[in-house]
Short mmCIF file of C-alpha atoms and ligand atoms in Angstrom, two decimals:
data_model
loop_
_atom_site.label_atom_id
_atom_site.label_comp_id
_atom_site.label_asym_id
_atom_site.label_seq_id
_atom_site.Cartn_x
_atom_site.Cartn_y
_atom_site.Cartn_z
CA MET A 1 -8.92 247.96 136.71
CA LEU A 2 -12.20 249.87 137.12
CA ILE A 3 -12.46 250.42 133.38
CA ARG A 4 -11.80 246.77 132.72
CA ARG A 5 -14.52 245.75 135.19
CA SER A 6 -16.99 248.21 133.70
CA CYS A 7 -16.32 246.64 130.32
CA ALA A 8 -17.00 243.25 131.83
CA VAL A 9 -20.35 244.39 133.24
CA LEU A 10 -21.26 245.96 129.90
CA ALA A 11 -20.34 242.70 128.22
CA LEU A 12 -22.64 240.74 130.57
CA THR A 13 -25.52 243.09 129.77
CA LEU A 14 -25.00 242.88 126.02
CA PHE A 15 -24.77 239.13 126.21
CA ALA A 16 -28.09 238.98 128.02
CA ALA A 17 -29.72 240.66 125.03
CA CYS A 18 -28.20 238.51 122.31
CA ALA A 19 -26.43 235.61 123.93
CA GLN A 20 -25.99 233.42 120.89
CA THR A 21 -24.52 235.90 118.47
CA SER A 22 -22.33 238.35 120.38
CA PRO A 23 -18.98 237.14 121.67
CA THR A 24 -18.04 238.75 124.97
CA PRO A 25 -14.84 240.80 125.04
CA ALA A 26 -12.05 239.05 126.91
CA PHE A 27 -11.25 240.11 130.46
CA GLU A 28 -9.41 238.64 133.39
CA GLY A 29 -11.08 236.90 136.35
CA PRO A 30 -12.59 236.54 138.77
CA LEU A 31 -15.52 235.29 136.80
CA MET A 32 -18.09 232.66 137.72
CA ILE A 33 -20.88 230.98 135.82
CA ALA A 34 -23.50 228.55 137.13
CA THR A 35 -26.53 226.58 135.96
CA TRP A 36 -30.10 227.80 136.53
CA PRO A 37 -31.36 230.96 138.24
CA PHE A 38 -30.49 229.59 141.70
CA GLY A 39 -26.90 229.55 140.41
CA LYS A 40 -26.82 233.33 140.99
CA THR A 41 -26.63 232.67 144.72
CA ALA A 42 -23.72 230.28 144.14
CA VAL A 43 -21.95 232.81 141.92
CA ASP A 44 -22.40 235.57 144.51
CA VAL A 45 -21.17 233.40 147.39
CA GLY A 46 -18.26 232.11 145.31
CA LEU A 47 -17.14 235.61 144.31
CA GLN A 48 -17.46 236.81 147.92
CA THR A 49 -15.35 233.86 149.05
CA MET A 50 -12.61 234.76 146.56
CA ALA A 51 -12.84 238.47 147.46
CA ALA A 52 -12.26 237.50 151.10
CA GLY A 53 -9.04 235.74 150.14
CA GLY A 54 -10.30 232.25 149.33
CA SER A 55 -9.01 230.32 146.36
CA GLY A 56 -11.05 229.63 143.24
CA LEU A 57 -11.60 226.13 144.61
CA ASP A 58 -12.90 227.60 147.88
CA GLY A 59 -15.22 229.81 145.83
CA VAL A 60 -16.63 226.81 143.99
CA GLU A 61 -17.04 224.75 147.16
CA GLN A 62 -18.66 227.53 149.19
CA GLY A 63 -20.97 228.56 146.33
CA ILE A 64 -22.22 225.02 145.91
CA ARG A 65 -22.50 224.44 149.67
CA ARG A 66 -24.93 227.34 149.84
CA ILE A 67 -27.15 225.74 147.20
CA GLU A 68 -26.94 222.39 148.99
CA GLU A 69 -28.02 224.16 152.19
CA LEU A 70 -30.96 225.82 150.42
CA SER A 71 -32.15 222.49 149.12
CA SER A 72 -35.48 223.08 150.80
CA ASP A 73 -36.20 224.74 147.43
CA GLY A 74 -36.32 221.21 145.98
CA THR A 75 -33.14 221.81 144.07
CA VAL A 76 -29.83 220.28 145.16
CA GLY A 77 -28.83 218.39 148.30
CA LEU A 78 -30.84 216.36 150.77
CA GLY A 79 -34.02 218.37 150.11
CA GLY A 80 -33.66 217.80 146.38
CA THR A 81 -35.77 215.54 144.23
CA PRO A 82 -35.87 212.05 145.75
CA ASN A 83 -35.36 208.83 143.82
CA ALA A 84 -38.03 206.29 142.90
CA ALA A 85 -37.96 204.87 146.41
CA GLY A 86 -38.59 208.30 147.89
CA TYR A 87 -35.22 209.19 149.36
CA PRO A 88 -32.30 211.25 148.01
CA GLN A 89 -29.03 209.78 146.76
CA LEU A 90 -26.59 212.56 145.97
CA ASP A 91 -23.82 212.96 143.37
CA ALA A 92 -21.06 215.59 143.26
CA CYS A 93 -17.62 216.30 141.89
CA ILE A 94 -14.99 219.01 142.01
CA MET A 95 -11.94 219.79 139.84
CA ASN A 96 -8.89 221.91 140.62
CA GLY A 97 -7.36 223.34 137.45
CA PRO A 98 -3.81 224.11 138.62
CA ASP A 99 -2.90 220.48 139.40
CA HIS A 100 -5.66 218.81 137.38
CA ASN A 101 -6.84 217.08 140.51
CA ALA A 102 -10.38 215.86 141.02
CA GLY A 103 -12.70 214.29 143.58
CA SER A 104 -16.09 212.73 143.08
CA VAL A 105 -18.85 210.96 145.03
CA ALA A 106 -21.94 209.16 143.77
CA GLY A 107 -25.07 207.68 145.28
CA VAL A 108 -24.19 208.99 148.72
CA GLU A 109 -26.93 209.05 151.35
CA GLY A 110 -27.47 211.38 154.28
CA ILE A 111 -24.48 213.66 153.76
CA VAL A 112 -25.42 217.33 153.83
CA HIS A 113 -22.56 218.64 151.67
CA PRO A 114 -21.55 216.19 148.94
CA ILE A 115 -19.41 218.89 147.28
CA THR A 116 -17.25 219.07 150.41
CA LEU A 117 -17.11 215.28 150.46
CA ALA A 118 -15.88 215.33 146.85
CA ARG A 119 -13.19 217.83 147.85
CA ARG A 120 -12.16 215.62 150.80
CA VAL A 121 -11.86 212.64 148.47
CA MET A 122 -9.60 214.75 146.23
CA GLU A 123 -7.45 216.13 149.04
CA HIS A 124 -7.49 213.39 151.68
CA SER A 125 -7.56 210.10 149.81
CA LYS A 126 -5.55 208.40 147.12
CA HIS A 127 -8.69 208.06 145.03
CA VAL A 128 -10.79 210.16 142.69
CA MET A 129 -14.23 208.63 143.15
CA LEU A 130 -16.12 206.96 146.01
CA VAL A 131 -19.68 205.65 145.81
CA GLY A 132 -22.56 204.64 148.07
CA GLU A 133 -21.79 203.19 151.48
CA GLY A 134 -18.06 203.72 151.04
CA ALA A 135 -18.53 207.39 150.29
CA ARG A 136 -20.77 207.76 153.34
CA TRP A 137 -18.27 205.93 155.56
CA PHE A 138 -15.48 208.22 154.32
CA ALA A 139 -17.66 211.28 154.99
CA LEU A 140 -18.41 210.21 158.56
CA ASP A 141 -14.77 209.31 159.13
CA HIS A 142 -13.85 212.85 158.07
CA GLY A 143 -16.43 214.48 160.32
CA LEU A 144 -18.82 215.71 157.65
CA LYS A 145 -22.31 216.79 158.62
CA SER A 146 -24.79 213.94 158.20
CA VAL A 147 -28.40 213.02 158.85
CA ASP A 148 -29.83 209.71 159.95
CA VAL A 149 -30.73 207.53 156.97
CA SER A 150 -31.71 204.40 158.88
CA GLY A 151 -35.29 204.65 157.56
CA HIS A 152 -34.05 204.20 154.02
CA ALA A 153 -33.45 200.47 154.28
CA ALA A 154 -37.14 199.68 154.73
CA LYS A 155 -38.07 201.86 151.78
CA LYS A 156 -35.56 200.08 149.57
CA GLU A 157 -37.15 196.70 150.31
CA THR A 158 -40.72 197.77 149.66
CA TRP A 159 -39.72 199.52 146.46
CA LEU A 160 -38.46 196.27 144.93
CA ASP A 161 -42.01 194.83 144.83
CA ARG A 162 -43.67 197.82 143.26
CA PRO A 163 -44.26 198.85 139.69
CA ARG A 164 -41.68 201.52 138.94
CA ASP A 165 -44.07 204.46 138.83
CA ALA A 166 -46.03 203.49 141.93
CA ALA A 167 -43.28 204.71 144.21
CA ALA A 168 -42.18 207.58 142.04
CA PRO A 169 -42.47 211.02 143.53
CA LYS A 170 -43.35 213.98 141.37
CA THR A 171 -40.42 215.72 139.74
CA THR A 172 -40.37 219.46 140.11
CA GLY A 173 -37.89 221.79 138.48
CA HIS A 174 -34.22 221.16 138.03
CA ASP A 175 -31.80 219.86 140.51
CA THR A 176 -28.18 220.33 139.50
CA ILE A 177 -25.74 223.10 140.23
CA ALA A 178 -22.64 223.23 138.06
CA LEU A 179 -20.41 226.16 139.03
CA LEU A 180 -17.27 227.22 137.12
CA ALA A 181 -14.68 229.78 138.17
CA LEU A 182 -11.80 231.69 136.64
CA ASP A 183 -9.74 233.36 139.35
CA ALA A 184 -7.63 236.51 139.19
CA ASN A 185 -4.51 234.42 138.40
CA GLY A 186 -6.22 232.92 135.37
CA ASP A 187 -6.65 229.51 136.99
CA VAL A 188 -9.80 227.52 136.39
CA PHE A 189 -11.96 225.52 138.83
CA GLY A 190 -15.31 223.74 138.76
CA GLY A 191 -17.80 221.78 140.79
CA CYS A 192 -21.12 220.05 140.32
CA SER A 193 -23.69 218.78 142.84
CA THR A 194 -27.09 217.19 142.41
CA SER A 195 -29.81 215.04 143.86
CA GLY A 196 -29.97 213.60 140.35
CA ALA A 197 -32.80 212.99 137.98
CA GLY A 198 -36.14 212.67 139.77
CA ARG A 199 -37.53 209.09 139.86
CA LYS A 200 -34.10 207.59 139.24
CA LEU A 201 -33.65 204.01 140.37
CA PRO A 202 -31.75 203.60 143.63
CA GLY A 203 -28.10 203.21 142.70
CA ARG A 204 -28.42 205.11 139.44
CA VAL A 205 -25.51 207.49 138.83
CA GLY A 206 -25.94 210.43 136.49
CA ASP A 207 -23.52 212.64 134.60
CA SER A 208 -22.91 215.09 137.43
CA PRO A 209 -20.14 213.20 139.30
CA ILE A 210 -18.60 211.80 136.10
CA LEU A 211 -15.53 213.79 135.09
CA GLY A 212 -15.84 214.82 131.46
CA SER A 213 -19.64 214.47 131.50
CA GLY A 214 -21.20 216.72 134.15
CA LEU A 215 -17.98 218.70 134.62
CA TYR A 216 -14.56 219.10 133.09
CA VAL A 217 -11.73 221.53 133.82
CA ASP A 218 -8.50 221.93 131.89
CA ASN A 219 -6.38 224.73 133.30
CA SER A 220 -4.79 225.49 129.94
CA VAL A 221 -8.16 225.90 128.21
CA GLY A 222 -11.18 226.49 130.48
CA ALA A 223 -14.08 224.56 131.96
CA ALA A 224 -17.54 223.26 131.13
CA GLY A 225 -20.43 221.94 133.21
CA ALA A 226 -23.78 220.34 132.49
CA THR A 227 -27.32 219.91 133.67
CA GLY A 228 -30.20 217.99 132.15
CA LEU A 229 -30.79 214.31 131.50
CA GLY A 230 -27.59 212.67 132.69
CA GLU A 231 -28.00 209.53 130.60
CA ASN A 232 -27.71 211.62 127.44
CA ILE A 233 -24.89 213.84 128.68
CA MET A 234 -22.87 210.82 129.82
CA ARG A 235 -23.14 208.98 126.53
CA HIS A 236 -21.54 211.95 124.78
CA CYS A 237 -18.99 213.11 127.40
CA GLY A 238 -20.54 216.55 126.95
CA SER A 239 -18.30 218.71 129.14
CA PHE A 240 -15.10 217.13 127.84
CA GLN A 241 -16.25 217.76 124.27
CA ILE A 242 -16.80 221.43 124.99
CA VAL A 243 -13.38 221.92 126.58
CA GLU A 244 -11.75 220.18 123.60
CA LEU A 245 -13.67 222.42 121.18
CA MET A 246 -12.45 225.47 123.09
CA ARG A 247 -8.90 224.09 122.91
CA GLN A 248 -9.28 224.16 119.14
CA GLY A 249 -10.05 227.88 119.38
CA MET A 250 -13.82 228.03 119.69
CA HIS A 251 -15.52 230.67 121.81
CA PRO A 252 -17.30 229.01 124.80
CA GLN A 253 -20.68 229.94 123.31
CA ALA A 254 -19.84 228.33 119.97
CA ALA A 255 -18.33 225.31 121.74
CA CYS A 256 -21.50 224.70 123.81
CA GLU A 257 -23.66 224.96 120.70
CA GLU A 258 -21.34 222.76 118.64
CA ALA A 259 -21.39 220.07 121.32
CA ILE A 260 -25.18 220.01 121.16
CA HIS A 261 -25.15 219.84 117.36
CA ARG A 262 -22.68 216.95 117.45
CA MET A 263 -24.61 215.09 120.12
CA ALA A 264 -27.90 215.56 118.25
CA ALA A 265 -26.37 214.50 114.93
CA GLY A 266 -25.10 211.20 116.29
CA ASP A 267 -28.10 210.31 118.43
CA PRO A 268 -31.54 208.98 117.51
CA ARG A 269 -32.97 211.36 120.12
CA GLY A 270 -31.78 214.31 118.02
CA TYR A 271 -32.41 217.65 119.73
CA GLU A 272 -34.64 216.03 122.37
CA LEU A 273 -31.56 215.23 124.43
CA ALA A 274 -32.45 217.51 127.35
CA ALA A 275 -28.81 218.60 127.65
CA CYS A 276 -27.76 222.04 128.88
CA PHE A 277 -24.18 223.31 129.15
CA ILE A 278 -22.25 226.25 130.54
CA ALA A 279 -18.60 227.04 129.77
CA LEU A 280 -15.88 229.60 130.35
CA ASP A 281 -12.37 229.91 128.97
CA LYS A 282 -9.01 231.21 130.16
CA GLN A 283 -9.66 234.54 128.39
CA GLY A 284 -12.70 235.19 130.57
CA ARG A 285 -15.20 234.48 127.81
CA TRP A 286 -18.27 232.41 128.57
CA GLY A 287 -21.30 230.85 126.97
CA ALA A 288 -24.20 228.42 127.41
CA ALA A 289 -26.50 226.34 125.26
CA ALA A 290 -29.35 223.86 125.61
CA SER A 291 -30.70 221.25 123.24
CA ASN A 292 -34.44 221.69 123.47
CA GLN A 293 -35.44 224.31 126.01
CA ASN A 294 -34.73 227.87 127.05
CA PHE A 295 -31.90 227.71 129.52
CA PRO A 296 -31.44 230.31 132.26
CA PHE A 297 -28.07 230.43 133.99
CA ALA A 298 -26.11 232.87 136.16
CA VAL A 299 -22.88 234.72 135.46
CA GLY A 300 -20.97 237.22 137.55
CA THR A 301 -17.83 239.22 138.24
CA PRO A 302 -16.93 241.20 141.36
CA ASP A 303 -19.03 244.02 139.89
CA GLY A 304 -22.24 242.07 139.88
CA SER A 305 -24.07 239.00 138.74
CA GLU A 306 -27.20 238.31 136.78
CA VAL A 307 -29.39 235.58 135.36
CA VAL A 308 -29.16 235.27 131.58
CA LYS A 309 -31.30 233.06 129.35
CA VAL A 310 -30.36 231.39 126.06
CA PRO A 311 -32.97 229.94 123.72
CA ALA A 312 -32.77 226.29 122.68
CA VAL A 313 -30.16 225.66 120.00
CA SER A 314 -31.84 225.57 116.59
CA PRO A 315 -31.24 222.35 114.71
CA ARG A 316 -28.43 222.75 112.20
CA PRO A 317 -29.70 222.73 108.59
CA LEU A 318 -28.80 219.54 106.74
CA ASP A 319 -26.00 219.79 104.13
CA ARG A 320 -27.43 219.37 100.65
C1 SD4 B 1 -28.76 213.89 136.46
N1 SD4 B 1 -27.94 215.83 135.31
O1 SD4 B 1 -28.61 213.27 137.49
C2 SD4 B 1 -28.65 215.39 136.49
C3 SD4 B 1 -30.02 215.99 136.66
C4 SD4 B 1 -30.17 217.43 136.30
O2 SD4 B 1 -31.53 219.23 136.08
O3 SD4 B 1 -29.27 218.11 135.91
N2 SD4 B 1 -31.35 217.97 136.38
O4 SD4 B 1 -29.06 213.35 135.39
#
């Protein structure tokens, strides 16, 4: 076991040096991977949760809850980037590999932990997705932590009369956590939570709560998650594509890159898609790729976690 874990740590280190060319040797879970440097906290909390006896799903939920709590960083959750009217509307989803179950919420206001709300939808309703007022009502009915959003109504009305940019707050940094897990049984789990693209119109829903776009889990293959400009990721079902490419035998790294190549090839925006992906497979291999920026993400095993960066995917040379 120790030798296997040492190999895993060595693999993480090697991958950090040459992420796009060196496939990681396969090893069994637990393994977690998350978007952005703040994802390291989610990975660490998730692995601790599993080490303490929690399931992979618990690991995903707890890891993301921590990032939602830390949203004072301007990342995810109620302290994340507000919409064009100046208040946050949150999106989240969660998927449980073993029974291919899923829960999702979109455009929810004033709920501190949308990832937990998504899990409640999955486990305590007959539905997969709830939005807006209905999602908030369900959250309150299930005792979830909330804050008063009564001031939002006035903001909504004044926003309608303004030019779009007049009300738009500044966008800083990135604001989506996607967190994927492979547990010690080889089962796969994933979650995603965001305050969404900065300056979004009230009511806009991004890729993050859309199964197959911001997140997809298939317990016989692996999982993928996304961050970036949701409009572009949604139009290409990015995470679903990556899982399907892995099903065909691709390494997660190659699958993430291939998804970006395919998206760019079929899109007038080309490599300016602002799409970033992470993925892991059932063999414990992982990868990440981004269309037009360096992309830092976090990966970890019980022996440690680290932030790794991949460069933007280079455009594929044209066939002559
Ligand atoms: C969205 N994908 O709502 C999210 C935003 C994001 O880094 O990931 N930003 O479009």
